[in-house]
Coordinates of N, CA and C in Angstrom, one line a residue:
X1 N 60.2 -39.4 55.5 CA 60.4 -40.0 54.2 C 61.1 -39.0 53.3
X2 N 62.2 -39.3 52.6 CA 62.9 -38.5 51.7 C 61.9 -38.0 50.6
X3 N 61.8 -36.6 50.6 CA 60.7 -36.1 49.6 C 61.5 -36.3 48.1
X4 N 62.6 -36.4 48.0 CA 63.3 -36.6 46.7 C 62.9 -37.9 46.0
X5 N 62.6 -38.9 46.9 CA 62.2 -40.1 46.5 C 60.8 -40.2 46.1
X6 N 60.2 -39.1 46.1 CA 58.7 -38.9 45.8 C 58.4 -37.9 44.7
X7 N 59.5 -37.4 44.1 CA 59.5 -36.4 42.9 C 60.5 -36.9 41.8
X8 N 60.0 -37.4 40.6 CA 60.7 -38.0 39.7 C 60.6 -37.2 38.3
X9 N 61.6 -37.4 37.5 CA 61.5 -36.7 36.1 C 61.9 -38.0 35.3
X10 N 60.8 -38.6 34.7 CA 61.0 -39.9 33.9 C 59.8 -40.2 33.0
X11 N 60.0 -41.0 32.2 CA 58.7 -41.3 31.3 C 57.8 -42.0 32.2
X12 N 56.5 -41.9 31.9 CA 55.5 -42.6 32.7 C 54.7 -43.4 31.7
X13 N 55.1 -44.8 31.5 CA 54.7 -45.7 30.4 C 53.2 -45.7 30.2
X14 N 52.3 -45.7 31.2 CA 50.9 -45.7 31.0 C 50.5 -44.6 30.0
X15 N 51.1 -43.5 30.1 CA 50.6 -42.4 29.2 C 51.4 -42.3 28.0
X16 N 52.8 -42.1 27.9 CA 53.7 -42.0 26.8 C 55.0 -42.4 27.3
X17 N 55.5 -43.5 26.9 CA 56.8 -44.0 27.3 C 58.0 -43.1 26.7
X18 N 57.8 -42.2 25.7 CA 58.8 -41.6 25.1 C 58.9 -40.1 25.6
X19 N 58.1 -39.8 26.5 CA 58.1 -38.4 26.9 C 58.4 -38.3 28.4
X20 N 59.4 -37.5 29.0 CA 59.8 -37.3 30.1 C 58.8 -36.5 30.9
X21 N 58.2 -37.0 31.9 CA 57.2 -36.3 32.7 C 57.8 -35.9 34.3
X22 N 57.1 -35.1 34.9 CA 57.4 -34.8 36.3 C 56.4 -35.4 37.0
X23 N 56.7 -36.4 37.9 CA 55.9 -37.2 38.5 C 56.0 -37.0 40.1
X24 N 54.9 -36.8 40.8 CA 54.9 -36.7 42.3 C 54.1 -37.8 42.7
X25 N 54.5 -38.5 43.8 CA 53.6 -39.6 44.4 C 52.9 -38.9 45.6
X26 N 51.7 -39.2 45.8 CA 51.1 -38.7 47.1 C 50.3 -40.1 47.8
X27 N 50.5 -40.1 49.0 CA 50.2 -41.3 49.9 C 48.9 -40.9 50.6
X28 N 47.9 -41.7 50.4 CA 46.6 -41.5 51.1 C 46.6 -41.7 52.5
X29 N 47.7 -42.3 53.0 CA 47.8 -42.5 54.5 C 48.8 -41.6 55.2
X30 N 49.3 -40.7 54.3 CA 50.2 -39.7 54.9 C 49.7 -38.9 56.2
X31 N 50.5 -38.6 57.1 CA 50.1 -37.9 58.3 C 50.2 -36.4 57.9
X32 N 51.0 -36.1 56.9 CA 51.3 -34.6 56.6 C 50.0 -33.9 56.2
X33 N 49.6 -32.9 56.8 CA 48.4 -32.1 56.5 C 48.2 -31.7 55.0
X34 N 49.3 -31.2 54.4 CA 49.3 -30.7 53.1 C 49.0 -31.9 52.1
X35 N 49.7 -33.1 52.4 CA 49.4 -34.2 51.4 C 48.0 -34.7 51.6
X36 N 47.4 -34.7 52.9 CA 46.2 -35.1 53.1 C 45.1 -34.2 52.3
X37 N 45.5 -32.9 52.2 CA 44.6 -32.0 51.6 C 44.6 -32.4 50.1
X38 N 45.9 -32.6 49.5 CA 46.1 -32.9 48.1 C 45.3 -34.2 47.8
X39 N 45.5 -35.2 48.6 CA 44.6 -36.5 48.3 C 43.0 -36.2 48.4
X40 N 42.6 -35.3 49.3 CA 41.1 -34.9 49.2 C 40.7 -34.2 48.0
X41 N 41.6 -33.4 47.5 CA 41.3 -32.6 46.3 C 41.3 -33.5 45.2
X42 N 42.0 -34.6 45.2 CA 42.0 -35.5 44.1 C 40.6 -36.1 43.6
X43 N 39.7 -36.0 44.8 CA 38.3 -36.4 44.4 C 37.5 -35.5 43.6
X44 N 38.2 -34.2 43.4 CA 37.5 -33.2 42.5 C 37.9 -33.3 41.1
X45 N 38.8 -34.3 40.6 CA 39.2 -34.5 39.3 C 38.1 -34.9 38.5
X46 N 38.4 -34.6 37.2 CA 37.4 -35.0 36.1 C 38.1 -36.0 35.2
X47 N 37.5 -37.1 35.1 CA 38.1 -38.3 34.3 C 38.2 -38.0 32.8
X48 N 39.5 -38.2 32.4 CA 39.9 -38.0 31.0 C 39.9 -39.5 30.4
X49 N 41.1 -40.1 30.0 CA 41.2 -41.4 29.7 C 41.0 -42.2 31.0
X50 N 40.6 -43.5 30.9 CA 40.5 -44.4 32.0 C 41.6 -44.2 33.1
X51 N 41.3 -44.0 34.3 CA 42.2 -43.7 35.4 C 43.0 -42.6 35.5
X52 N 42.9 -41.5 34.5 CA 43.6 -40.3 34.5 C 42.5 -39.3 34.6
X53 N 42.8 -38.4 35.8 CA 42.0 -37.3 36.1 C 42.6 -36.0 36.0
X54 N 41.9 -35.1 35.6 CA 42.4 -33.7 35.2 C 41.8 -32.9 36.5
X55 N 42.5 -32.0 37.1 CA 42.1 -31.1 38.2 C 42.0 -29.7 37.6
X56 N 41.1 -29.0 38.1 CA 40.8 -27.7 37.8 C 42.0 -26.8 38.4
X57 N 42.5 -25.9 37.6 CA 43.5 -24.9 38.2 C 43.0 -24.2 39.4
X58 N 41.5 -24.1 39.5 CA 41.1 -23.1 40.6 C 41.2 -24.0 42.0
X59 N 41.3 -25.5 41.7 CA 41.5 -26.2 43.0 C 42.8 -26.5 43.3
X60 N 43.7 -26.9 42.3 CA 45.0 -27.4 42.7 C 45.9 -27.0 41.4
X61 N 47.0 -26.4 41.7 CA 48.1 -26.1 40.7 C 49.4 -26.5 41.2
X62 N 50.3 -26.5 40.3 CA 51.7 -26.8 40.6 C 52.6 -25.7 40.1
X63 N 53.7 -25.4 40.7 CA 54.6 -24.5 40.2 C 56.0 -25.0 40.2
X64 N 56.5 -24.8 39.0 CA 58.0 -25.2 39.0 C 59.0 -24.1 39.2
X65 N 60.1 -24.5 39.7 CA 61.2 -23.5 39.9 C 62.5 -24.3 39.8
X66 N 63.5 -23.7 38.8 CA 64.7 -24.4 38.7 C 65.7 -23.4 39.3
X67 N 66.8 -24.0 40.2 CA 67.7 -23.1 40.7 C 69.0 -24.1 40.5
X68 N 69.8 -23.7 39.5 CA 70.9 -24.7 39.3 C 70.6 -25.9 38.8
X69 N 71.0 -27.0 39.5 CA 70.6 -28.3 38.9 C 69.4 -28.8 39.8
X70 N 68.7 -28.0 40.6 CA 67.6 -28.4 41.4 C 66.3 -28.0 40.7
X71 N 65.3 -28.9 40.5 CA 64.1 -28.7 40.1 C 63.1 -28.9 41.4
X72 N 62.5 -27.7 41.6 CA 61.5 -27.8 42.7 C 60.0 -27.8 42.2
X73 N 59.1 -28.5 42.8 CA 57.8 -28.4 42.4 C 56.9 -28.3 43.7
X74 N 56.2 -27.2 43.6 CA 55.3 -26.8 44.8 C 53.8 -27.0 44.5
X75 N 53.0 -27.7 45.2 CA 51.6 -27.8 45.0 C 50.8 -26.7 45.7
X76 N 50.0 -26.1 45.2 CA 49.2 -25.0 45.6 C 47.6 -25.2 45.6
X77 N 46.9 -24.8 46.6 CA 45.4 -24.8 46.5 C 45.0 -23.6 46.8
X78 N 43.7 -23.3 46.4 CA 43.0 -22.1 46.7 C 42.4 -22.3 48.1
X79 N 42.4 -21.2 49.0 CA 42.0 -21.4 50.2 C 40.4 -21.7 50.2
X80 N 39.6 -21.3 49.2 CA 38.3 -21.7 49.2 C 38.2 -23.3 48.9
X81 N 39.0 -23.8 48.0 CA 39.1 -25.5 47.9 C 39.4 -26.0 49.2
X82 N 40.4 -25.5 49.9 CA 40.7 -26.1 51.2 C 39.7 -26.1 52.3
X83 N 39.0 -24.9 52.3 CA 38.0 -24.7 53.2 C 36.7 -25.5 52.9
X84 N 36.6 -25.8 51.7 CA 35.3 -26.7 51.3 C 35.5 -28.2 51.6
X85 N 36.8 -28.6 51.5 CA 37.1 -29.9 51.9 C 37.2 -30.0 53.4
X86 N 37.6 -29.0 54.1 CA 37.4 -29.0 55.6 C 36.0 -29.1 56.0
X87 N 35.2 -28.4 55.3 CA 33.7 -28.6 55.7 C 33.2 -29.8 55.4
X88 N 33.8 -30.5 54.5 CA 33.3 -31.9 54.1 C 33.8 -33.0 55.1
X89 N 34.4 -32.5 56.2 CA 34.8 -33.5 57.3 C 36.3 -34.0 57.3
X90 N 37.0 -33.4 56.3 CA 38.4 -33.8 56.5 C 39.1 -33.2 57.6
X91 N 39.6 -34.0 58.6 CA 40.3 -33.5 59.8 C 41.7 -33.3 59.6
X92 N 42.2 -32.1 59.3 CA 43.5 -31.7 59.1 C 43.7 -30.3 59.8
X93 N 44.9 -30.0 60.3 CA 45.0 -28.6 60.8 C 45.3 -27.6 59.7
X94 N 44.3 -27.1 59.1 CA 44.5 -26.3 57.8 C 45.2 -25.1 58.2
X95 N 45.0 -24.6 59.5 CA 45.6 -23.3 59.6 C 47.2 -23.5 59.8
X96 N 47.7 -24.7 59.8 CA 49.1 -24.8 59.7 C 49.8 -24.8 58.2
X97 N 48.9 -24.7 57.3 CA 49.3 -24.6 55.9 C 49.7 -23.3 55.6
X98 N 51.0 -23.0 55.0 CA 51.5 -21.7 54.8 C 50.9 -21.1 53.7
X99 N 50.7 -19.7 53.7 CA 50.2 -18.9 52.5 C 51.1 -19.1 51.4
X100 N 50.8 -18.9 50.2 CA 51.7 -18.8 49.0 C 52.2 -17.4 49.0
X101 N 53.6 -17.2 49.1 CA 54.0 -15.9 49.2 C 53.7 -15.0 47.8
X102 N 53.3 -15.7 46.7 CA 53.1 -15.0 45.6 C 51.5 -14.7 45.3
X103 N 50.8 -15.5 46.1 CA 49.3 -15.3 45.9 C 48.6 -15.6 47.2
X104 N 48.3 -14.7 48.0 CA 47.7 -14.9 49.5 C 46.3 -15.7 49.5
X105 N 45.8 -15.7 48.2 CA 44.5 -16.6 48.2 C 44.7 -18.0 47.9
X106 N 46.0 -18.5 48.0 CA 46.3 -19.8 47.9 C 47.2 -20.3 49.0
X107 N 47.3 -21.6 49.4 CA 48.1 -22.1 50.4 C 49.1 -23.1 49.7
X108 N 50.2 -23.3 50.3 CA 51.3 -24.3 49.9 C 50.8 -25.6 50.6
X109 N 50.7 -26.6 49.8 CA 50.4 -28.0 50.3 C 51.6 -28.7 50.4
X110 N 52.4 -28.8 49.3 CA 53.6 -29.8 49.2 C 54.7 -29.0 48.6
X111 N 56.0 -29.4 48.9 CA 57.0 -28.7 48.1 C 58.1 -29.8 48.1
X112 N 58.4 -30.1 46.9 CA 59.5 -31.2 46.8 C 60.5 -30.8 45.8
X113 N 61.8 -31.2 45.9 CA 63.0 -30.9 45.1 C 63.7 -32.1 44.8
X114 N 64.3 -32.0 43.6 CA 65.2 -33.2 43.2 C 66.3 -32.6 42.3
X115 N 67.4 -33.4 42.3 CA 68.6 -32.8 41.5 C 68.5 -33.6 40.0
X116 N 68.4 -32.7 39.0 CA 68.1 -33.2 37.7 C 68.4 -32.1 36.7
X117 N 68.8 -32.5 35.6 CA 69.1 -31.6 34.5 C 67.8 -31.3 33.6
X118 N 66.6 -32.0 34.0 CA 65.4 -31.9 33.3 C 64.7 -30.6 33.3
X119 N 64.5 -30.0 32.2 CA 63.7 -28.9 32.2 C 62.2 -29.2 31.6
X120 N 61.3 -28.8 32.5 CA 60.0 -29.3 32.0 C 59.7 -28.7 30.6
X121 N 59.1 -29.6 29.8 CA 58.8 -29.3 28.4 C 57.5 -28.5 28.4
X122 N 57.3 -27.9 27.1 CA 56.1 -27.2 26.8 C 55.3 -28.0 25.8
X123 N 53.9 -27.7 26.0 CA 53.0 -28.0 24.9 C 52.4 -26.8 24.5
X124 N 52.8 -26.4 23.2 CA 52.4 -25.0 22.8 C 53.2 -23.9 23.5
X125 N 52.4 -23.1 24.2 CA 52.9 -22.1 25.1 C 52.9 -22.4 26.6
X126 N 52.3 -23.6 26.9 CA 52.0 -23.9 28.3 C 53.0 -25.0 28.6
X127 N 53.4 -25.0 30.0 CA 54.4 -26.0 30.6 C 53.5 -27.4 30.7
X128 N 54.3 -28.4 30.4 CA 53.6 -29.8 30.6 C 53.1 -29.8 32.0
X129 N 52.1 -30.5 32.3 CA 51.6 -30.5 33.7 C 52.4 -31.5 34.6
X130 N 52.2 -31.3 35.8 CA 52.8 -32.3 36.7 C 51.6 -33.5 36.8
X131 N 52.2 -34.6 36.9 CA 51.4 -35.9 37.2 C 51.5 -36.3 38.8
X132 N 50.3 -36.4 39.2 CA 50.3 -37.0 40.7 C 49.9 -38.4 40.6
X133 N 50.6 -39.3 41.1 CA 50.4 -40.6 41.2 C 49.9 -41.0 42.7
X134 N 48.7 -41.2 42.9 CA 48.3 -41.3 44.2 C 48.2 -42.9 44.5
X135 N 48.5 -43.2 45.8 CA 48.6 -44.7 46.2 C 48.5 -44.7 47.7
X136 N 48.4 -45.9 48.2 CA 48.2 -46.2 49.6 C 49.5 -46.8 50.2
X137 N 50.2 -46.0 51.1 CA 51.4 -46.6 51.8 C 52.6 -46.6 51.0
X138 N 53.6 -46.1 51.9 CA 55.0 -46.2 51.2 C 55.2 -45.3 50.0
X139 N 56.2 -45.5 49.5 CA 56.7 -44.8 48.2 C 57.1 -45.7 47.0
X140 N 56.1 -46.1 46.0 CA 56.3 -47.1 45.1 C 57.5 -46.7 44.2
X141 N 58.3 -47.7 43.9 CA 59.4 -47.4 43.0 C 58.9 -47.1 41.5
X142 N 59.6 -46.4 40.7 CA 59.0 -46.2 39.4 C 58.8 -47.5 38.6
X143 N 59.4 -48.5 38.8 CA 59.3 -49.7 37.9 C 57.9 -50.4 38.4
X144 N 57.3 -49.9 39.6 CA 56.1 -50.5 40.1 C 54.8 -49.6 39.5
X145 N 55.1 -48.5 39.0 CA 54.1 -47.6 38.8 C 53.0 -48.2 37.8
X146 N 53.5 -48.7 36.5 CA 52.6 -49.2 35.7 C 51.7 -50.2 36.2
X147 N 52.2 -51.1 37.0 CA 51.4 -52.1 37.5 C 50.5 -51.6 38.5
X148 N 50.7 -50.6 39.3 CA 49.8 -50.1 40.3 C 48.5 -49.4 39.4
X149 N 49.0 -48.7 38.4 CA 48.0 -48.0 37.6 C 47.1 -48.9 37.0
X150 N 47.7 -49.9 36.3 CA 46.9 -51.0 35.4 C 45.9 -51.8 36.4
X151 N 46.4 -52.1 37.8 CA 45.6 -52.9 38.6 C 44.5 -52.0 39.5
X152 N 44.6 -50.7 39.1 CA 43.5 -50.0 39.8 C 44.0 -49.7 41.2
X153 N 45.1 -49.9 41.6 CA 45.7 -49.6 42.9 C 46.1 -48.1 43.0
X154 N 46.1 -47.3 41.9 CA 46.6 -46.1 41.8 C 45.7 -45.3 40.7
X155 N 45.8 -44.1 40.7 CA 45.3 -43.2 39.7 C 46.2 -42.1 39.4
X156 N 46.2 -41.5 38.2 CA 47.0 -40.4 37.9 C 46.1 -39.1 37.8
X157 N 46.6 -38.1 38.4 CA 46.0 -36.8 38.2 C 46.9 -35.9 37.6
X158 N 46.3 -35.1 36.6 CA 47.1 -34.1 35.7 C 46.8 -32.7 36.5
X159 N 47.8 -32.1 36.8 CA 47.8 -30.7 37.6 C 48.5 -29.7 36.7
X160 N 47.8 -28.6 36.3 CA 48.3 -27.5 35.5 C 49.5 -27.0 36.2
X161 N 50.6 -26.7 35.5 CA 51.8 -26.2 36.0 C 52.1 -24.8 35.5
X162 N 52.8 -23.9 36.4 CA 53.3 -22.6 36.0 C 54.7 -22.7 36.5
X163 N 55.4 -21.7 36.0 CA 56.8 -21.6 36.4 C 57.2 -20.3 37.1
X164 N 58.0 -20.3 38.1 CA 58.5 -19.0 38.9 C 60.0 -19.1 39.0
X165 N 60.6 -18.1 38.6 CA 59.9 -16.9 37.9 C 59.7 -17.3 36.5
X166 N 58.6 -16.6 35.9 CA 58.2 -16.9 34.6 C 59.3 -16.7 33.7
X167 N 59.4 -17.6 32.6 CA 60.5 -17.6 31.6 C 60.0 -16.6 30.6
X168 N 60.9 -15.8 30.0 CA 60.5 -14.9 29.0 C 59.9 -15.8 27.8
X169 N 58.8 -15.4 27.2 CA 58.2 -16.0 26.1 C 59.1 -16.5 25.1
X170 N 60.1 -15.7 24.5 CA 61.0 -15.9 23.5 C 62.0 -17.1 23.9
X171 N 62.3 -17.1 25.3 CA 63.3 -18.0 25.8 C 62.6 -19.4 25.9
X172 N 61.4 -19.3 26.3 CA 60.6 -20.6 26.4 C 60.4 -21.4 25.1
X173 N 60.3 -20.6 23.9 CA 60.2 -21.2 22.7 C 61.4 -21.7 22.2
X174 N 62.4 -21.3 22.6 CA 63.8 -21.7 22.2 C 64.2 -23.1 22.7
X175 N 63.5 -23.5 23.8 CA 63.8 -24.8 24.3 C 63.6 -25.9 23.5

């Protein structure tokens, strides 16, 4: 499946139709080991508003990187979080997950890229989080998201994001 079709920069109407978000879809039926771990970690979320879960940065984080007109998003997990889910019976070849080159205590679960002029916005001094839209099967089109979410066929998880390389604080405020 084309990973670019599973990473979008667009408004997410159930949350705020006027704000551009970075949204990744994750499929509970995926055969990809990293995506399966992401789906398992979604169970660790803490519900905020109905159907929206917030994940602890100790469990799952996202990292943005812009290179020219390409926005890349990498989902990372701590080795201890992955090991805990492995101990809970999730059958995936965890040893195939690559180490994060910037933090060996973390593993890379997913990496997706898309061509866009979108620069992730900030809230205060922090980057806006990445939204994970989990679902079962296929890759839902953005026009289907609101219906999936409202019908309970999907949930949204909010994942803390960082940037690599980190922007200079004065440059970030100028955006």
